[in-house]
XYZ file of N, CA, C and O in Angstrom:
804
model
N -8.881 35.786 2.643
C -8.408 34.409 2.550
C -9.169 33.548 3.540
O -9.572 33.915 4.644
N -9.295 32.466 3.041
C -10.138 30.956 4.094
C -9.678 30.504 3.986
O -8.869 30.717 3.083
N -9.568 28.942 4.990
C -8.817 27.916 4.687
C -10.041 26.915 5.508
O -10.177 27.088 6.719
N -10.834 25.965 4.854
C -11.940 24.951 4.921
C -11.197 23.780 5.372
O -10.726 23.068 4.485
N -11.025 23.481 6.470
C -10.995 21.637 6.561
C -11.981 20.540 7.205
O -12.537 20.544 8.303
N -12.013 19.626 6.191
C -13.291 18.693 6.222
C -14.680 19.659 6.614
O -15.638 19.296 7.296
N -14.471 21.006 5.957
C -16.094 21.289 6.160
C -16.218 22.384 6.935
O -17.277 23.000 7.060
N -14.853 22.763 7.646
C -14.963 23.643 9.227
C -14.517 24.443 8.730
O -14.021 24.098 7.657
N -14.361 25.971 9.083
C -13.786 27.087 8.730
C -12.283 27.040 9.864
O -12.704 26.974 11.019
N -10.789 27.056 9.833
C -9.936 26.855 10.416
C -9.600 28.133 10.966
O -9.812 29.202 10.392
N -8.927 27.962 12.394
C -8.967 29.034 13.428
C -7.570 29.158 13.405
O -7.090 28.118 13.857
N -6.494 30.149 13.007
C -5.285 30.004 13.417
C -5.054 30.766 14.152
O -5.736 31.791 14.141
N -3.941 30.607 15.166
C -3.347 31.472 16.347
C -2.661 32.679 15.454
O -1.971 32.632 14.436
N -3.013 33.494 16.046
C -2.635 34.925 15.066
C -3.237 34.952 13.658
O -4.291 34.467 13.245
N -2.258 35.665 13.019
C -2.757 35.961 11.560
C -3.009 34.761 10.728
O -2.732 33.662 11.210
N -3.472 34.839 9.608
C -3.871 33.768 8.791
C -2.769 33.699 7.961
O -2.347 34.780 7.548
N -2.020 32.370 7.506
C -1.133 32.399 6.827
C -1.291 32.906 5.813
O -2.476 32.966 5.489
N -0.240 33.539 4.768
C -0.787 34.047 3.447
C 0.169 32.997 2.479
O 0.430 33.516 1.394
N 0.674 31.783 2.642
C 1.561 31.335 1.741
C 1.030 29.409 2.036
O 1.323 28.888 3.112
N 0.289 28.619 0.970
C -0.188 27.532 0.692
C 1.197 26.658 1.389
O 0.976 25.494 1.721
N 1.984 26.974 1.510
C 3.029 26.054 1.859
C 2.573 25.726 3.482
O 2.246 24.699 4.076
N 2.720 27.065 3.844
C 3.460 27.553 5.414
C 1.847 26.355 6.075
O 1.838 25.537 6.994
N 0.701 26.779 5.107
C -0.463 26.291 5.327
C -0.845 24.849 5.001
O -1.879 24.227 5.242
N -0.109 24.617 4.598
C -0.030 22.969 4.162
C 0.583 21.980 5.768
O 0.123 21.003 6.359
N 1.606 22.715 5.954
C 2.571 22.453 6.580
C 1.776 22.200 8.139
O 1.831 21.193 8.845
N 1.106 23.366 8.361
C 0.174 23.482 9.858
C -0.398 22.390 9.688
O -0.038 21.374 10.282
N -1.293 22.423 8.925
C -2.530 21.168 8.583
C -1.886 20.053 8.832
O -2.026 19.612 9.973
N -1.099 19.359 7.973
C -0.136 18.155 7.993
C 0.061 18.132 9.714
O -0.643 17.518 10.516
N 1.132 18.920 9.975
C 1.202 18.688 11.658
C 0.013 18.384 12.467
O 0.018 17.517 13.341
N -1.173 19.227 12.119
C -2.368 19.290 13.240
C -2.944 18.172 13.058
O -3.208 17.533 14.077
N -3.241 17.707 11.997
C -3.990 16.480 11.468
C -3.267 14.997 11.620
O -3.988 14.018 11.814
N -2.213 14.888 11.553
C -1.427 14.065 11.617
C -1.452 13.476 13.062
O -1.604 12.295 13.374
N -1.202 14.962 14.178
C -1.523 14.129 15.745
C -3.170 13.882 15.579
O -3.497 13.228 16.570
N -3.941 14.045 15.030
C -4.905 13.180 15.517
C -5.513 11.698 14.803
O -6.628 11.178 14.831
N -4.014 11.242 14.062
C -4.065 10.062 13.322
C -5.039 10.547 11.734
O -5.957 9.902 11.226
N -4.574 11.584 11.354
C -5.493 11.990 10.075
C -4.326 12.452 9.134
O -3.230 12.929 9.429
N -5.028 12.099 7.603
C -3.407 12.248 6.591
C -4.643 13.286 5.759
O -5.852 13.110 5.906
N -3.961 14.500 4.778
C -4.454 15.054 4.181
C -4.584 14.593 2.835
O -3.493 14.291 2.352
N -5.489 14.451 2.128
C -5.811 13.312 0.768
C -6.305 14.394 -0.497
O -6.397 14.155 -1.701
N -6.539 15.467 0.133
C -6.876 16.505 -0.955
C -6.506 18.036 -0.324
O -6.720 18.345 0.848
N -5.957 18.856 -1.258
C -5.152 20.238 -0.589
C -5.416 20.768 -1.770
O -4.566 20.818 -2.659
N -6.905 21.323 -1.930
C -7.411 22.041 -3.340
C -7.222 23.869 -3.128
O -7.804 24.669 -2.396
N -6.469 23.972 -3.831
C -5.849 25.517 -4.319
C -7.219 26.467 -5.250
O -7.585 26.318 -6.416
N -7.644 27.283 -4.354
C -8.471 28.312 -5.401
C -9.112 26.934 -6.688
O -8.532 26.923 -7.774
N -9.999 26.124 -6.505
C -9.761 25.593 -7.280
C -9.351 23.746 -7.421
O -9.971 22.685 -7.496
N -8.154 24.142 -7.400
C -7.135 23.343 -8.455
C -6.518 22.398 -6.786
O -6.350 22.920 -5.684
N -6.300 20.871 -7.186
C -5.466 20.142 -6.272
C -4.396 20.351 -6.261
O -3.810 20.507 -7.332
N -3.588 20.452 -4.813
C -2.239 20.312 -4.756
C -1.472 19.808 -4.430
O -0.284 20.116 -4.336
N -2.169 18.651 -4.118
C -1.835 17.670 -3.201
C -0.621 16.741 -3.902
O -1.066 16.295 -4.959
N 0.684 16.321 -3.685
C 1.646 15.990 -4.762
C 2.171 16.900 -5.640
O 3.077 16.440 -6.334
N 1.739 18.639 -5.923
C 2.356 19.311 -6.302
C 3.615 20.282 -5.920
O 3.490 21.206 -5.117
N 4.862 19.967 -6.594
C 5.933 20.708 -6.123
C 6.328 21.695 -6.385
O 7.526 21.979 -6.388
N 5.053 22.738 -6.775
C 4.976 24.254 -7.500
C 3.189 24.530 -6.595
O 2.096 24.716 -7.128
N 3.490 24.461 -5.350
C 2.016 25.250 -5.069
C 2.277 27.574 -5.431
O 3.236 28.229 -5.839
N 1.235 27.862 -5.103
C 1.264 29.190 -5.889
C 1.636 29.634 -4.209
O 1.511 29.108 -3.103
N 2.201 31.022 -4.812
C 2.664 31.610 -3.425
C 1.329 32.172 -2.842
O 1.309 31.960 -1.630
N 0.025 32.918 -3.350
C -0.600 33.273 -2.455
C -2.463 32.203 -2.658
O -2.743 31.146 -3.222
N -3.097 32.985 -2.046
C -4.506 31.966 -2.697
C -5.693 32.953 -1.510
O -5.640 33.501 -0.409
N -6.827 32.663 -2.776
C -7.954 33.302 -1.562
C -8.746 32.277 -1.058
O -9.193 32.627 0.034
N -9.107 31.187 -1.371
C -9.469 30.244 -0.243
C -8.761 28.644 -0.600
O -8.533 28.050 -1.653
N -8.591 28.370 0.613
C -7.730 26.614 0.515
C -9.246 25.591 1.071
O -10.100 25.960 1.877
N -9.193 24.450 0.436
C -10.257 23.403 1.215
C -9.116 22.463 1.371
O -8.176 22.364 0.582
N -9.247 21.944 2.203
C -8.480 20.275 2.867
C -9.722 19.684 3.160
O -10.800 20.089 3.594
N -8.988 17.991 2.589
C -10.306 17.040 2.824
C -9.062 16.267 3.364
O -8.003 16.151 2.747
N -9.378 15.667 4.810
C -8.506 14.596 5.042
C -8.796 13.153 5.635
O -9.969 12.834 5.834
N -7.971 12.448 5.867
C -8.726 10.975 6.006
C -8.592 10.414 7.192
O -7.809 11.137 7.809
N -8.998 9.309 8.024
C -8.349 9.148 9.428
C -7.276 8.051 9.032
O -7.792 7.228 8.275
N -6.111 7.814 9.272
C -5.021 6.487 8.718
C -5.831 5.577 8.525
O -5.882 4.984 7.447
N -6.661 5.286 9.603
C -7.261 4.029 9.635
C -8.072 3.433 8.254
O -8.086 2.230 7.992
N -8.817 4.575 7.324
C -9.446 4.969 6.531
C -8.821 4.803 5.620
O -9.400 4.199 4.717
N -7.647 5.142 5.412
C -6.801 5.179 4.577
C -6.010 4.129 4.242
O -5.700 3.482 3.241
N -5.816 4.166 5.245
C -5.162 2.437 5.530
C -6.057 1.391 4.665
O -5.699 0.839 3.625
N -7.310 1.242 5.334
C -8.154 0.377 4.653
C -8.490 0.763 3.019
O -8.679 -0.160 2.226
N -8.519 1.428 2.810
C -9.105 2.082 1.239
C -7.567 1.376 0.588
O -7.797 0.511 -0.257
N -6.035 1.632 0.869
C -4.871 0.862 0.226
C -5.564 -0.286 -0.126
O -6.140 -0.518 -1.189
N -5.438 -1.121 1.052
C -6.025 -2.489 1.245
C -6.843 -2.894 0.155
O -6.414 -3.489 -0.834
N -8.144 -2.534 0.365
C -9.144 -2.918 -0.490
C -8.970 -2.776 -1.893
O -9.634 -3.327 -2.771
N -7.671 -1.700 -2.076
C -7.767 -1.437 -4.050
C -7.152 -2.769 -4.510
O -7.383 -3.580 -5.407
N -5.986 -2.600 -3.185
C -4.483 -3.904 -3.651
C -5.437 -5.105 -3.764
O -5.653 -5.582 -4.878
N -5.984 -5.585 -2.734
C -6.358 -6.855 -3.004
C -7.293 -7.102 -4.233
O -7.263 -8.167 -4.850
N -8.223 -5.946 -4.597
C -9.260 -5.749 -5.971
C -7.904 -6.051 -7.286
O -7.851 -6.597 -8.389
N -7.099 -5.438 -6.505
C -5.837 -5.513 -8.015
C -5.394 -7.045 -8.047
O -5.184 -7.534 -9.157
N -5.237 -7.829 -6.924
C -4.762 -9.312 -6.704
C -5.920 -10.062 -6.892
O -5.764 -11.253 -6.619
N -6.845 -9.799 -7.206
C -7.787 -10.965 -6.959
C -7.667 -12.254 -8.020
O -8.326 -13.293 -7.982
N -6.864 -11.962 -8.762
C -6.807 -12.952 -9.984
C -5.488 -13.742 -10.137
O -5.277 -14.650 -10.942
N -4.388 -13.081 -8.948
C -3.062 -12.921 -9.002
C -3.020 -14.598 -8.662
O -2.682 -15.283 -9.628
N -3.295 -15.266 -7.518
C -3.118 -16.537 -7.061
C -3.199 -17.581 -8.369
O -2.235 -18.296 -8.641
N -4.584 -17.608 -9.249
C -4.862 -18.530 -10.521
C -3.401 -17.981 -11.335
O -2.619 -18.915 -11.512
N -2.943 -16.737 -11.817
C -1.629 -16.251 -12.372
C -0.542 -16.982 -11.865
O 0.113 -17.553 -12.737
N -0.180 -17.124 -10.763
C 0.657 -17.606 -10.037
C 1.127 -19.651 -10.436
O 2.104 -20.356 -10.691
N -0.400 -19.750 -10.231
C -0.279 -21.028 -10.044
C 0.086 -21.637 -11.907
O 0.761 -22.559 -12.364
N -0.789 -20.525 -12.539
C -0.445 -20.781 -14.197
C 0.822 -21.125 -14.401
O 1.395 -22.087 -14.913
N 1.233 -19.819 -13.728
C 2.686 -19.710 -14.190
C 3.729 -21.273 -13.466
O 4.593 -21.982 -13.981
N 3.251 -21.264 -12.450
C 4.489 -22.423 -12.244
C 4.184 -23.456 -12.277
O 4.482 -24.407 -11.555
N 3.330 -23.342 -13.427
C 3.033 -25.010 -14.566
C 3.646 -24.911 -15.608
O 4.027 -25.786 -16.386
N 3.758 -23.709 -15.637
C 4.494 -23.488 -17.790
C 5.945 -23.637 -16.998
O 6.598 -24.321 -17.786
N 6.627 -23.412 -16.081
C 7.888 -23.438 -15.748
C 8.673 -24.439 -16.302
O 9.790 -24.155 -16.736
N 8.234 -25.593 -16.347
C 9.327 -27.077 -16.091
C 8.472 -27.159 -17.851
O 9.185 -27.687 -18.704
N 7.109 -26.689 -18.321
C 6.889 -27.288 -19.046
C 7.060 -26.891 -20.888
O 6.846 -27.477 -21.949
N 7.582 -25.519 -20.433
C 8.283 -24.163 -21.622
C 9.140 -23.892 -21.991
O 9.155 -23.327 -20.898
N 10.163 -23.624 -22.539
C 11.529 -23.444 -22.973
C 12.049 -22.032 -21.756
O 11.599 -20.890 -21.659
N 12.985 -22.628 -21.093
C 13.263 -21.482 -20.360
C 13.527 -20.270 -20.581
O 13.465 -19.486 -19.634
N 13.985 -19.680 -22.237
C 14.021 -18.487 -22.901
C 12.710 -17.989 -22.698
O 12.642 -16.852 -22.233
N 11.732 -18.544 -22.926
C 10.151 -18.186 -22.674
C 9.574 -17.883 -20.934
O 8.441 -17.479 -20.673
N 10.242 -18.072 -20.289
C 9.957 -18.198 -18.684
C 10.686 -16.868 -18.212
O 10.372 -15.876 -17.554
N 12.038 -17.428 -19.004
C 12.533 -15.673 -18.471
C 11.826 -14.663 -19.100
O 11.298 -13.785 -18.417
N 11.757 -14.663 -20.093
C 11.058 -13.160 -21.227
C 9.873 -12.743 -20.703
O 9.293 -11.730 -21.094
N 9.267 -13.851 -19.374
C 8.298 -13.341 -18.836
C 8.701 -13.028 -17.315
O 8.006 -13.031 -16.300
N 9.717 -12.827 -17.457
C 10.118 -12.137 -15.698
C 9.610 -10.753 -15.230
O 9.184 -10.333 -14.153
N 9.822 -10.186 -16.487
C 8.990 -8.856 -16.107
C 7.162 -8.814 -16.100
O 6.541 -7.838 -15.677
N 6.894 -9.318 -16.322
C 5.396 -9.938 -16.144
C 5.352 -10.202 -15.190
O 4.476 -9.657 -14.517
N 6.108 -11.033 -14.637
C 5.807 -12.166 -13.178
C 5.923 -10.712 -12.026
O 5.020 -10.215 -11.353
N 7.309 -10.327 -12.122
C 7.478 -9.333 -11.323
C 6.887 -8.190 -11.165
O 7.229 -7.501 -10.204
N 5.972 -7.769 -11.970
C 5.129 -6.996 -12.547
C 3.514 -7.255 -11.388
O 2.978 -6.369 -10.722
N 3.147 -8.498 -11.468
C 2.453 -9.490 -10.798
C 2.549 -9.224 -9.149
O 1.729 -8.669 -8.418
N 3.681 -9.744 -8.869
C 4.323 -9.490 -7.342
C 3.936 -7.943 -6.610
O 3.243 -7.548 -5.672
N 4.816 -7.365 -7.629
C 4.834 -5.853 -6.863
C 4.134 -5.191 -6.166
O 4.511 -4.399 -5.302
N 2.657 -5.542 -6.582
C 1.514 -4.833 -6.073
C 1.368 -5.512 -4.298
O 1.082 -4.826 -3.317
N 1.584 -6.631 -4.297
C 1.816 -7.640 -2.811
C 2.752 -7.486 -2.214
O 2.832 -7.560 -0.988
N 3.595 -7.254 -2.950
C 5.136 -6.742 -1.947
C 5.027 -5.455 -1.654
O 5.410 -5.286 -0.496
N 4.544 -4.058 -2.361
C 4.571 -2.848 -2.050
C 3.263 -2.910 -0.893
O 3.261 -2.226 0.131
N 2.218 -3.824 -1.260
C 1.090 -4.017 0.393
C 1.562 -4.127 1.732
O 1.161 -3.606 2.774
N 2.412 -4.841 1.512
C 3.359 -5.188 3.049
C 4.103 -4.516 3.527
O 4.066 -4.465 4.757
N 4.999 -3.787 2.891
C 5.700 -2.862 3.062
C 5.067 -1.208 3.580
O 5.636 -0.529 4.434
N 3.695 -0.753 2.800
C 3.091 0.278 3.085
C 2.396 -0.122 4.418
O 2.454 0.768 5.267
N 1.673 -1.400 4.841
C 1.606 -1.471 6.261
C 2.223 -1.562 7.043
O 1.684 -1.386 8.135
N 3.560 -1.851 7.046
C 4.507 -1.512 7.867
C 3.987 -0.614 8.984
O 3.231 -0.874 9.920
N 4.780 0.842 8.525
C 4.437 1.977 9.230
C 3.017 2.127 10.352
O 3.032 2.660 11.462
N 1.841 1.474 9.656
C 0.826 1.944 10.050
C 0.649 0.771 11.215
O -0.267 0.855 12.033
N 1.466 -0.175 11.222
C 1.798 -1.395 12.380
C 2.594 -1.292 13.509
O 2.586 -1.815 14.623
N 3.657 -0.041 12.619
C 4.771 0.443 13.810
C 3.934 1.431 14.511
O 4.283 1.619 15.677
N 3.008 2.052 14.140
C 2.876 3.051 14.569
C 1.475 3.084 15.733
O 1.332 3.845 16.690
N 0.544 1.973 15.253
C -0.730 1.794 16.180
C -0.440 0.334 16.387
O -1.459 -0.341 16.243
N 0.524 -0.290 16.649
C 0.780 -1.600 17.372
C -0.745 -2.459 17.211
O -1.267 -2.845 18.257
N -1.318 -2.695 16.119
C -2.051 -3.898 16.195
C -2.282 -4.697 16.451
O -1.201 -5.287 16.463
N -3.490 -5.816 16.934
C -2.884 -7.254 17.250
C -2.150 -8.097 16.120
O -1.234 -8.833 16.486
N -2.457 -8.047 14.895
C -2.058 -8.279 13.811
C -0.270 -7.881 13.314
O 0.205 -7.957 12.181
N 0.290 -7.540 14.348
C 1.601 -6.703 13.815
C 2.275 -7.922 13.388
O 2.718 -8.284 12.297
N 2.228 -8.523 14.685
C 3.721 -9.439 14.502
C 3.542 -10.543 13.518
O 4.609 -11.001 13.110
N 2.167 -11.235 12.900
C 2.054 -11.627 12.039
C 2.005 -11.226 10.708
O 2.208 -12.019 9.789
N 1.729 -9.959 10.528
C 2.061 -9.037 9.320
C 3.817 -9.389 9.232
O 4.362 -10.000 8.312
N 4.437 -8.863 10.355
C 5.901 -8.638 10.741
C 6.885 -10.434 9.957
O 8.011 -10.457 9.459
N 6.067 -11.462 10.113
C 6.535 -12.355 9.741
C 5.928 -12.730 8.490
O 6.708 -13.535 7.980
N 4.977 -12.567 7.767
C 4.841 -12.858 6.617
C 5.163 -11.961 5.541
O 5.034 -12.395 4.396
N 5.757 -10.203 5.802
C 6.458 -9.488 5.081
C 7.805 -10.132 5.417
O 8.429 -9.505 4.561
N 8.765 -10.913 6.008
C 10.250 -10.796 6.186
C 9.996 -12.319 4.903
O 10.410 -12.355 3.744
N 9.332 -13.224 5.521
C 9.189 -14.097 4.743
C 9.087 -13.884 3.308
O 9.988 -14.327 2.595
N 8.353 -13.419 2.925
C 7.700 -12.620 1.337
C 8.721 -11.940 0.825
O 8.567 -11.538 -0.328
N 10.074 -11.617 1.557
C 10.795 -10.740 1.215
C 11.940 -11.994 0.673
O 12.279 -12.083 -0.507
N 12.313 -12.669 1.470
C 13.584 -13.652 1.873
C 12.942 -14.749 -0.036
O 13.650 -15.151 -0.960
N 11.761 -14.818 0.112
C 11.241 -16.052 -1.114
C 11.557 -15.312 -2.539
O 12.061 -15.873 -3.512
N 11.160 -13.942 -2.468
C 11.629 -13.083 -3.621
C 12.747 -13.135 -4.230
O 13.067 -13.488 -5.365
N 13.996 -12.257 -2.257
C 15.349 -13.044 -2.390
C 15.755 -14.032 -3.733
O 16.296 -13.745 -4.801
N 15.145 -15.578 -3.077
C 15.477 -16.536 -4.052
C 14.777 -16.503 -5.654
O 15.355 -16.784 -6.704
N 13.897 -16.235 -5.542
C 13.157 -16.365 -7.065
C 13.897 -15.455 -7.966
O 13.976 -15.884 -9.117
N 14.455 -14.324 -7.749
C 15.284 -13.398 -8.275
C 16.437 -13.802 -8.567
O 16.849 -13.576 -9.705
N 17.188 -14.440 -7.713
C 18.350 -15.414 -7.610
C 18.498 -16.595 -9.029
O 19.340 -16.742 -9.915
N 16.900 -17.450 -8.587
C 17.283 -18.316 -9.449
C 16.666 -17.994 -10.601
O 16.821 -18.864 -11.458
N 15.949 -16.963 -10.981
C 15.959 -16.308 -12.811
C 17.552 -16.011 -12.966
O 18.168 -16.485 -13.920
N 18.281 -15.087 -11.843
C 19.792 -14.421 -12.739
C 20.606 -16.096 -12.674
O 21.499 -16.294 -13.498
N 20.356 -16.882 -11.983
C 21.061 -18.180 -12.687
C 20.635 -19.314 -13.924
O 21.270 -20.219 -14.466
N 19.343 -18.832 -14.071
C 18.697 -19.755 -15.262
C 18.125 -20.476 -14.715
O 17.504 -21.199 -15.494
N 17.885 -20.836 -13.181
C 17.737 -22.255 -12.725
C 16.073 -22.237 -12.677
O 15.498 -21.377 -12.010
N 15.164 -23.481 -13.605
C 14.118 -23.622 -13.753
C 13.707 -24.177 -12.703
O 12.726 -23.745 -12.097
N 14.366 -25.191 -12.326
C 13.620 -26.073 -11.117
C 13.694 -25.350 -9.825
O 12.723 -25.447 -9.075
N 14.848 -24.546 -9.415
C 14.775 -23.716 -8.050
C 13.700 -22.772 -8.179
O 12.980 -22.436 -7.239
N 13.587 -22.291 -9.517
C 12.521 -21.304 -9.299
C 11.258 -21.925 -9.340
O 10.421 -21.288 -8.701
N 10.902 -22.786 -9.788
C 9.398 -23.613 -9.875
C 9.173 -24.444 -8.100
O 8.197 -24.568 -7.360
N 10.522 -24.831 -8.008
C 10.447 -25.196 -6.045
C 9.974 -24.180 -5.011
O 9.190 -24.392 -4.086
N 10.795 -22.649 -5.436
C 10.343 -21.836 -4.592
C 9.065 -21.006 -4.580
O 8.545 -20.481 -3.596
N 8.654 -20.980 -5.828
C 7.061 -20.504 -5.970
C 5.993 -21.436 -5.501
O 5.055 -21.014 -4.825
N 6.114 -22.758 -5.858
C 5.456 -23.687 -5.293
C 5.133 -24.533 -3.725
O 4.175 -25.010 -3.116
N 6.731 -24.336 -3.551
C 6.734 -24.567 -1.948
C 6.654 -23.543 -1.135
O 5.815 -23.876 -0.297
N 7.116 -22.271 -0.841
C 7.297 -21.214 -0.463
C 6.232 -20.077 -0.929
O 5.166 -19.866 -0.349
N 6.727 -19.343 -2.134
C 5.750 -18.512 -2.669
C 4.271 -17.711 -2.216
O 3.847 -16.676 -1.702
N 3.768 -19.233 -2.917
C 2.675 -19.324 -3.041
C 2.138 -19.361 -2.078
O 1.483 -18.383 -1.720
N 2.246 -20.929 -1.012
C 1.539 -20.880 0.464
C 1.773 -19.107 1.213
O 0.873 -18.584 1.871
N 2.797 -18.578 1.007
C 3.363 -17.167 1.480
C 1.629 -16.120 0.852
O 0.743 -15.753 1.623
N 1.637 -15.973 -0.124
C 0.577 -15.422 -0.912
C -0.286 -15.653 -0.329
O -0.778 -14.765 0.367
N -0.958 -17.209 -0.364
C -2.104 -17.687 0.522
C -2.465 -16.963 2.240
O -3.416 -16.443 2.824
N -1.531 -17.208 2.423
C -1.524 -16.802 3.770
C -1.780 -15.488 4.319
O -2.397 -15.221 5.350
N -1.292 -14.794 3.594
C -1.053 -13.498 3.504
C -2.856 -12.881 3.410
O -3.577 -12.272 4.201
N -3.018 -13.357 2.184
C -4.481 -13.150 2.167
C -5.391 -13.323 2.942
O -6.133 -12.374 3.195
N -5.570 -14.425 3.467
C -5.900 -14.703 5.107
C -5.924 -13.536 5.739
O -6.947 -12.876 5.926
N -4.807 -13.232 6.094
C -4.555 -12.771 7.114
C -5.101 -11.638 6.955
O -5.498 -10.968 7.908
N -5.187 -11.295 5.808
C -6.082 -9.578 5.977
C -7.655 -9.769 5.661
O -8.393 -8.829 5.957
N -8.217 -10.937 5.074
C -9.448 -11.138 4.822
C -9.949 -11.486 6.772
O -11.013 -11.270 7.353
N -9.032 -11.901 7.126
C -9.667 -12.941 8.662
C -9.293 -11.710 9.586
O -10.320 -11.323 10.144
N -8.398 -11.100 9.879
C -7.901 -10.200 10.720
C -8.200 -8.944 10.248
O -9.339 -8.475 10.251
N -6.660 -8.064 9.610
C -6.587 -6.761 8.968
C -8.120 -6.304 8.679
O -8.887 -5.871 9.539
N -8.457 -6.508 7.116
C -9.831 -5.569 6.793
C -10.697 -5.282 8.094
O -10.835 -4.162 8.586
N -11.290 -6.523 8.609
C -12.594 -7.068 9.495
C -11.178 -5.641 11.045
O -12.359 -5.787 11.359
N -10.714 -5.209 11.498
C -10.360 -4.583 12.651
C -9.896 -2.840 12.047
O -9.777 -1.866 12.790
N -9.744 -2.839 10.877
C -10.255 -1.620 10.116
C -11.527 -1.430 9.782
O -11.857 -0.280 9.493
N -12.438 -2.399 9.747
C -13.613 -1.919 10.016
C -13.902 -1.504 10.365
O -14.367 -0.401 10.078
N -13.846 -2.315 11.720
C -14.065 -1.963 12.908
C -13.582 -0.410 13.360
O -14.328 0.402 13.906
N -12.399 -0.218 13.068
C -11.981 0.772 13.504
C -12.804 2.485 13.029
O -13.095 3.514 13.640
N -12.909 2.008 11.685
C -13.684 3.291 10.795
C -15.143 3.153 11.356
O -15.594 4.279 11.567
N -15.995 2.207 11.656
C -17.105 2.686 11.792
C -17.256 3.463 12.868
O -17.825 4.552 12.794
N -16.634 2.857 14.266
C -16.440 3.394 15.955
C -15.977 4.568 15.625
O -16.384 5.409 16.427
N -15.179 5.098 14.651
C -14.692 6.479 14.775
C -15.876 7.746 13.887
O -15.612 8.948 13.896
């Protein structure tokens, strides 16, 4: 049995584990204190990474893992590749609001929200990685996720009441500048100090 990570042949204290779990488990711990997440846990083979049936034994394991920072940034860069069109969407949308039959505005709630998710689940997954390496960037992350959260709050609110104009007020006044900003903040700050961070390392 072997067990390969990022390339190295792995040294364990005593015997070599014989069970992908017990060996998953080391890695995760060891890698983890040195700010590294495991991104691939290939079995004889086969990935296992997300699998909740690894095999009980194996003759060689490879781990490929990432530094957070790395990881961190790679989130980043997909979400915003996924938003890049989201702001012109946004702004579409809360023109047809006041100007569409509101049966038609709602029937597109799951669209809209559909839209959002990918920006709201961004903020939320940096969280952690803010609590955890205190950035200069935290506390402004820290206020434009509570914000982003509280505007949702209402927009959700005023679809389950029907109300066209609260919801066209709060995307327009709120929302949106929220969105804007947001983007900023990782185009001007975030990305540009993950850069930074991945190349120095």
């Amino acid at each position: 049995m072997s067990v390969i990570a990022d390339g190295e042949e792995v040294v364990f204290d005593g015997d070599v584990p014989t069970d992908p779990n017990h060996v998953y488990e080391l890695l995760m711990g060891a890698l983890s204190e040195n700010g590294r997440a495991v991104v691939k846990f290939i079995v004889d083979g086969e990935d296992a990474v997300g699998s909740e049936n690894l095999p009980s034994s194996y003759k060689k394991i490879e781990v490929h893992s990432l530094s957070h920072d790395e990881l961190t940034l790679r989130l980043i860069i997909e979400s915003m590749n996924h938003l890049s069109t989201a702001e012109k969407e946004f702004e579409a949308y809360i023109r047809n609001i006041l100007s569409v039959a509101w049966s038609e505005v709602f029937k597109r709630m799951n669209e809209f929200i559909n839209k959002v998710q990918p920006f709201a689940d961004l903020l939320d997954n940096l969280g952690p990685y803010a609590q955890t390496y205190n950035p200069p960037w935290k506390e402004a992350l820290e206020i434009v996720t509570k914000e982003q959260a509280d505007s949702l709050g209402v927009i959700l609110t005023a679809f389950q009441q029907g109300d066209p104009s609260s919801l066209s007020d709060e995307l327009s006044i709120h929302f949106l500048p929220i969105f804007k900003r947001a983007r900023k903040l990782f185009s001007e700050n975030i990305i540009p100090f993950l850069n930074e961070k991945v190349e120095t390392s």
